[in-house]
Short mmCIF file of N, CA and C in Angstrom, two decimals:
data_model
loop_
_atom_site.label_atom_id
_atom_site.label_comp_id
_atom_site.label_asym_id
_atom_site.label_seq_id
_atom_site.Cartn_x
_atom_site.Cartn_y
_atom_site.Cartn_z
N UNK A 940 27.54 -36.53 23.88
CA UNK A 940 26.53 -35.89 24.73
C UNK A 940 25.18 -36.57 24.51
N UNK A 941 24.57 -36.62 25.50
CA UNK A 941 23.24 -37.39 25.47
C UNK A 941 21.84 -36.24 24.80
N UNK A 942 21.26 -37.16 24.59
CA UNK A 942 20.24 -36.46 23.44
C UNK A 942 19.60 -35.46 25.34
N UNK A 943 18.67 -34.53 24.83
CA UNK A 943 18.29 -33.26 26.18
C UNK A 943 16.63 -34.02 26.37
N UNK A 944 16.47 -35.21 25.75
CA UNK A 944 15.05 -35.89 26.46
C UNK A 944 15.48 -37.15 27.09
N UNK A 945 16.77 -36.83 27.30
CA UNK A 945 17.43 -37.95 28.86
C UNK A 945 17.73 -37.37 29.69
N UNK A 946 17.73 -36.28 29.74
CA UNK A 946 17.66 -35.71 31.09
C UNK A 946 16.55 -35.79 31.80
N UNK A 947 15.29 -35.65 31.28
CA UNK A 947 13.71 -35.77 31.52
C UNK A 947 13.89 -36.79 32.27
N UNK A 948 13.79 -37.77 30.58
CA UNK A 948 12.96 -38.95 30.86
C UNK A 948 14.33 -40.13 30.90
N UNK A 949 14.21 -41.59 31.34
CA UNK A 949 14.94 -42.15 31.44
C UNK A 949 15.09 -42.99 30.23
N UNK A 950 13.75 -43.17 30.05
CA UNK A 950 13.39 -44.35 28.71
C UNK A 950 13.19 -43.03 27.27
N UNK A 951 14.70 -42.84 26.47
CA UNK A 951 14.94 -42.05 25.61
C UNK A 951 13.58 -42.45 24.65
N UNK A 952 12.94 -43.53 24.16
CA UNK A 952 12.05 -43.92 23.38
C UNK A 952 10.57 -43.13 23.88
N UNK A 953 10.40 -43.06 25.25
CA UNK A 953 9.04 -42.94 25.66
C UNK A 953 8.77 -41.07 25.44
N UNK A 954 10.25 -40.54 25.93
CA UNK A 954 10.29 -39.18 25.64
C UNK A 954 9.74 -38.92 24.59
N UNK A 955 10.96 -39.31 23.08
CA UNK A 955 10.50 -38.87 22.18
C UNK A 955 9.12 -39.06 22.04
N UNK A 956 8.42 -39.84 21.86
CA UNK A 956 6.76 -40.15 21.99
C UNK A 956 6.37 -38.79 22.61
N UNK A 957 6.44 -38.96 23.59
CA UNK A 957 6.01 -37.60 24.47
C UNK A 957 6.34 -36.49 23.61
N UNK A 958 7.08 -36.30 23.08
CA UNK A 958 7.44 -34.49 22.65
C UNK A 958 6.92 -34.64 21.31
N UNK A 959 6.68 -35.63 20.78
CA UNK A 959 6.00 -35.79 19.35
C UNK A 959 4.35 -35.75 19.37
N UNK A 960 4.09 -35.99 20.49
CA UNK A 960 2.45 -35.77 21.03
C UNK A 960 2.51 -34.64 21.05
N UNK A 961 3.22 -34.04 22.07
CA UNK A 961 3.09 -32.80 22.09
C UNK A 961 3.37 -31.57 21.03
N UNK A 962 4.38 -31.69 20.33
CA UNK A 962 4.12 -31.14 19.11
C UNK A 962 2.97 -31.19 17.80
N UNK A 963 2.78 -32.32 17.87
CA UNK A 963 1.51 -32.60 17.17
C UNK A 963 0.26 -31.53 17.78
N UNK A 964 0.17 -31.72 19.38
CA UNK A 964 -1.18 -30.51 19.53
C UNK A 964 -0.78 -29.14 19.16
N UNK A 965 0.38 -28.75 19.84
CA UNK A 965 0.87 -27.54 19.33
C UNK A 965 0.46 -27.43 18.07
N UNK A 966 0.83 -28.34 17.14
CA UNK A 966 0.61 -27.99 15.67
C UNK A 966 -0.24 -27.76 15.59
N UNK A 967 -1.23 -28.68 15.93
CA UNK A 967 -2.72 -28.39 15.45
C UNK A 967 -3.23 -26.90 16.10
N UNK A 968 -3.32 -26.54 17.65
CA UNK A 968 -3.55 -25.34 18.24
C UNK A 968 -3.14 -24.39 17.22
N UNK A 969 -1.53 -24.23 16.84
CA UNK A 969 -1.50 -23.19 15.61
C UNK A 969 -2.00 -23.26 14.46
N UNK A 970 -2.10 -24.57 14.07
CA UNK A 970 -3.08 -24.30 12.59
C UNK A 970 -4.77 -23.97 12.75
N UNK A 971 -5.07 -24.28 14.41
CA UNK A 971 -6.67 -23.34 14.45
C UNK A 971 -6.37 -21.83 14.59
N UNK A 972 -5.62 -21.74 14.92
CA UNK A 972 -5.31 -20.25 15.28
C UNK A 972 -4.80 -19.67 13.89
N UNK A 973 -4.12 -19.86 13.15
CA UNK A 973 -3.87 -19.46 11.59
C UNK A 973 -5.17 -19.36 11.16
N UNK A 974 -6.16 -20.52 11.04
CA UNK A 974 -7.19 -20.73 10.41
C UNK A 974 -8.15 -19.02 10.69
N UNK A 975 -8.34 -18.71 12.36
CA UNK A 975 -8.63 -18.01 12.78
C UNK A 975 -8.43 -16.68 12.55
N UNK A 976 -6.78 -16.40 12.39
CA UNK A 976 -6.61 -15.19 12.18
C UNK A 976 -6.87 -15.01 10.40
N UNK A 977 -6.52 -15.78 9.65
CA UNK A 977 -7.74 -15.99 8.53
C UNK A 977 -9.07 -15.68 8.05
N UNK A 978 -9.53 -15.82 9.53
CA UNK A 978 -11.33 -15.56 9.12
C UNK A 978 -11.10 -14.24 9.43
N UNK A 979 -10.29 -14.29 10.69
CA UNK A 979 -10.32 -12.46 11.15
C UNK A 979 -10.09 -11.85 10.10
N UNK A 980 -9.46 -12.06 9.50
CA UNK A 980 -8.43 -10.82 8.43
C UNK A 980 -9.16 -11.03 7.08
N UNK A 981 -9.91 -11.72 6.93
CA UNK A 981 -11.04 -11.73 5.57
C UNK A 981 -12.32 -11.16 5.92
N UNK A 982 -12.83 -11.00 7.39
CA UNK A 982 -14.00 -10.50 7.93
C UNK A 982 -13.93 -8.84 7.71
N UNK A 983 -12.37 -8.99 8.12
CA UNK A 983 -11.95 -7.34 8.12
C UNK A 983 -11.99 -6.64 6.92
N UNK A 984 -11.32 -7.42 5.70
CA UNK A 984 -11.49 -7.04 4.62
C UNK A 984 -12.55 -6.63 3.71
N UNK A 985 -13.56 -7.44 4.15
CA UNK A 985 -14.86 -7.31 3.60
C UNK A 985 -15.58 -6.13 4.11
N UNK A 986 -15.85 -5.67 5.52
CA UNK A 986 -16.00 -4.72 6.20
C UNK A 986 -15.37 -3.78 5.43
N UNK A 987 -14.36 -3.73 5.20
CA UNK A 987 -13.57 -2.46 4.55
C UNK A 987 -14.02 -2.36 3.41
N UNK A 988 -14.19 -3.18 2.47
CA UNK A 988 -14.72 -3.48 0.88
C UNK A 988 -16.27 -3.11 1.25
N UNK A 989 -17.17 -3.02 2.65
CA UNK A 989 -18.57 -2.55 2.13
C UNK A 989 -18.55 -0.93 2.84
N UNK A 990 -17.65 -1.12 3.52
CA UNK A 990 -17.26 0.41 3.94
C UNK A 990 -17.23 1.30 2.71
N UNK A 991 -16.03 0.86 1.86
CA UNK A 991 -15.71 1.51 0.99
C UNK A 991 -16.42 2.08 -0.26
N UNK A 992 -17.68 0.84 -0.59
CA UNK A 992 -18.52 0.54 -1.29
C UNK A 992 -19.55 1.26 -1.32
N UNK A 993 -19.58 1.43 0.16
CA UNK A 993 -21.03 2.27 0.53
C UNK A 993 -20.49 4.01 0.26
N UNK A 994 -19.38 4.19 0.75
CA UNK A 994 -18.85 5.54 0.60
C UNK A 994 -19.13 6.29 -0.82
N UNK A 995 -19.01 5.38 -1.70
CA UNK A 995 -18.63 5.37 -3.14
C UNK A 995 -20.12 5.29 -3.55
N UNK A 996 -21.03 4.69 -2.93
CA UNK A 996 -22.43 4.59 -3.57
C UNK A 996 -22.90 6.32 -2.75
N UNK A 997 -22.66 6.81 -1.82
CA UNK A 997 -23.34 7.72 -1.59
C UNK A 997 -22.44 8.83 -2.03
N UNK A 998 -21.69 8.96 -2.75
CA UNK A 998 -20.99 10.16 -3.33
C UNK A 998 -21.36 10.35 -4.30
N UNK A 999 -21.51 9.06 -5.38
CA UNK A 999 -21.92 8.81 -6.32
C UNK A 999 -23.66 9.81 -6.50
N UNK A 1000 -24.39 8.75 -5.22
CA UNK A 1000 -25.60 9.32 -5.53
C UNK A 1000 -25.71 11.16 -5.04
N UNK A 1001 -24.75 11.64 -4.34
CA UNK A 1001 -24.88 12.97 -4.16
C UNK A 1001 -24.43 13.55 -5.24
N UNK A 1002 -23.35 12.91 -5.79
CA UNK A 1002 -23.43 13.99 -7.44
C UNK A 1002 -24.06 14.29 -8.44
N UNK A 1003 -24.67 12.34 -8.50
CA UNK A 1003 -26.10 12.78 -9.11
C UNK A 1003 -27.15 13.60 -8.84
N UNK A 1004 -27.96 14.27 -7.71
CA UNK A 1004 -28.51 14.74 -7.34
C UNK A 1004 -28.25 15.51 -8.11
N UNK A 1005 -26.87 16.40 -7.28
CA UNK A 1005 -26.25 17.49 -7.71
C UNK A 1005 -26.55 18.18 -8.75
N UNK A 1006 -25.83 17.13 -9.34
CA UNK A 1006 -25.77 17.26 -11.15
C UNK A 1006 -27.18 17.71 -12.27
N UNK A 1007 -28.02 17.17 -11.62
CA UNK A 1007 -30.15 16.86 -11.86
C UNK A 1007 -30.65 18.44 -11.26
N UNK A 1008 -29.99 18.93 -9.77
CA UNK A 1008 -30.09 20.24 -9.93
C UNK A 1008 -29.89 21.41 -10.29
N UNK A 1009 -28.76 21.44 -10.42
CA UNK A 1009 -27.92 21.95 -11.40
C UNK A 1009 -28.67 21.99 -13.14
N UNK A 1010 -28.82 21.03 -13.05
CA UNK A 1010 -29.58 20.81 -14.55
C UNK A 1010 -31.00 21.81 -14.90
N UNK A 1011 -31.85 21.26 -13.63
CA UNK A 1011 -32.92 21.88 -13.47
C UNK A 1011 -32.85 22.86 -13.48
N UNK A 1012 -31.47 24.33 -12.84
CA UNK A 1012 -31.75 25.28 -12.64
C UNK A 1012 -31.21 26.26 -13.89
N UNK A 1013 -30.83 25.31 -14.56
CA UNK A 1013 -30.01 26.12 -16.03
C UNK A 1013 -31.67 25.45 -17.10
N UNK A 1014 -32.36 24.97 -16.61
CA UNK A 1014 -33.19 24.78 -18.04
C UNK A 1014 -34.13 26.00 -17.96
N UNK A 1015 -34.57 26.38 -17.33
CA UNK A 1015 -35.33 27.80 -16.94
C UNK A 1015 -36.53 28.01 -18.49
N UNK A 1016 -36.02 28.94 -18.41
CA UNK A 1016 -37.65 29.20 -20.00
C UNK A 1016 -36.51 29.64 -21.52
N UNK A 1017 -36.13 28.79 -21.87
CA UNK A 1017 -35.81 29.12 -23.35
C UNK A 1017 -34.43 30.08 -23.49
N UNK A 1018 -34.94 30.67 -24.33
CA UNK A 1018 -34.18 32.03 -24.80
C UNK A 1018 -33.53 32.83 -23.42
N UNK A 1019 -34.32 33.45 -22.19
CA UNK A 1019 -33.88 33.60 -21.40
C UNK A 1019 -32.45 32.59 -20.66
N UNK A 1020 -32.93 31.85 -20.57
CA UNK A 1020 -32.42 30.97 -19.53
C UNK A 1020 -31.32 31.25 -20.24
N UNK A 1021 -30.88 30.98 -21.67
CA UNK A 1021 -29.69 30.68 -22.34
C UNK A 1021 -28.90 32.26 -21.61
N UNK A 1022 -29.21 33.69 -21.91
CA UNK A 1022 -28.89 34.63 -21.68
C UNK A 1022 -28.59 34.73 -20.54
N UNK A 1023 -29.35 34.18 -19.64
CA UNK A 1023 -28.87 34.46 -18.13
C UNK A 1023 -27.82 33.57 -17.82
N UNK A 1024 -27.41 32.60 -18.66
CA UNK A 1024 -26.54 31.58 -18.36
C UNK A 1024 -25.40 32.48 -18.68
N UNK A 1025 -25.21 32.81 -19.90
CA UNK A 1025 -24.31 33.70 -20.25
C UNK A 1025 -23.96 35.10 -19.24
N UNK A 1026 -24.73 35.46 -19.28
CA UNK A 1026 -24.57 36.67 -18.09
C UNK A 1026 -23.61 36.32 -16.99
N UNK A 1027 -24.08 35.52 -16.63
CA UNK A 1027 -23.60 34.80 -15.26
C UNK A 1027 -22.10 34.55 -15.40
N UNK A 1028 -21.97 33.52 -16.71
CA UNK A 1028 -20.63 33.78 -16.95
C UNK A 1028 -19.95 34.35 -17.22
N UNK A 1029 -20.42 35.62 -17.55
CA UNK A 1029 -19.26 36.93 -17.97
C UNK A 1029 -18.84 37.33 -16.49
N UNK A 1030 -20.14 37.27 -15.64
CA UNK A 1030 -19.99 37.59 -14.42
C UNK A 1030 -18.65 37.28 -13.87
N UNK A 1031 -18.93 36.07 -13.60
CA UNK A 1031 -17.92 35.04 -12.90
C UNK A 1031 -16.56 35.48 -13.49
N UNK A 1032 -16.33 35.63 -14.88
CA UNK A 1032 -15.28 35.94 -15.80
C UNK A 1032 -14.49 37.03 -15.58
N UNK A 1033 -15.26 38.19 -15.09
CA UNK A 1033 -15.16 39.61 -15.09
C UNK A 1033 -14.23 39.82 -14.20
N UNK A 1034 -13.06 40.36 -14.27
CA UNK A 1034 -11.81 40.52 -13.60
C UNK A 1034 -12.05 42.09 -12.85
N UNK A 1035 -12.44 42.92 -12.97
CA UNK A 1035 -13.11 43.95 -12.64
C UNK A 1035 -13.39 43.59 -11.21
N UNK A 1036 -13.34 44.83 -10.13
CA UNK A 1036 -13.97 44.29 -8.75
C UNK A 1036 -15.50 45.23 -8.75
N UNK A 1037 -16.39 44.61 -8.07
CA UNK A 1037 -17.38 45.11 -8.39
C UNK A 1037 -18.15 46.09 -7.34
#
């Protein structure tokens, strides 16, 4: 059986040439396009990594807050403050309905 680039072409030599050109661009077209979906898919990643980053920096800084108020509102005046802290927690503790 004859090679399927004599059916084409007549001159079996000039074919192959031909389909070896042409594979060659192909190749190259897919290796820009690899290259491409490459940048895509590292652009994406990064996006996600400052997405994520940023999520994590503002949770972060809301607990701190949090945490600083929280702080503030248990330092109160001394001796009291300690008692009312306690209070509070028996409160909370107290199985009793009120």
């Amino acid at each position: 059986m004859a090679p399927s680039c004599c059916s084409i072409f007549v001159d079996c030599e000039k074919a192959t040439r031909w389909r070896a050109g042409d594979d060659k661009e192909s190749a190259e077209e897919e290796e820009e396009e690899e290259k491409e979906e490459v940048v895509e898919e590292e652009d994406r990643r990064m996006r996600r990594r400052e997405r994520i980053g940023g999520r994590k920096e503002e949770e972060s800084e809301r607990k701190r807050s949090r945490r600083k108020r929280r702080m503030r509102r248990r330092r109160g005046r001394g001796e009291r403050a300690n008692s009312n802290r306690k209070r509070k927690r028996k409160n909370k503790n107290c199985s009793r309905k009120k």
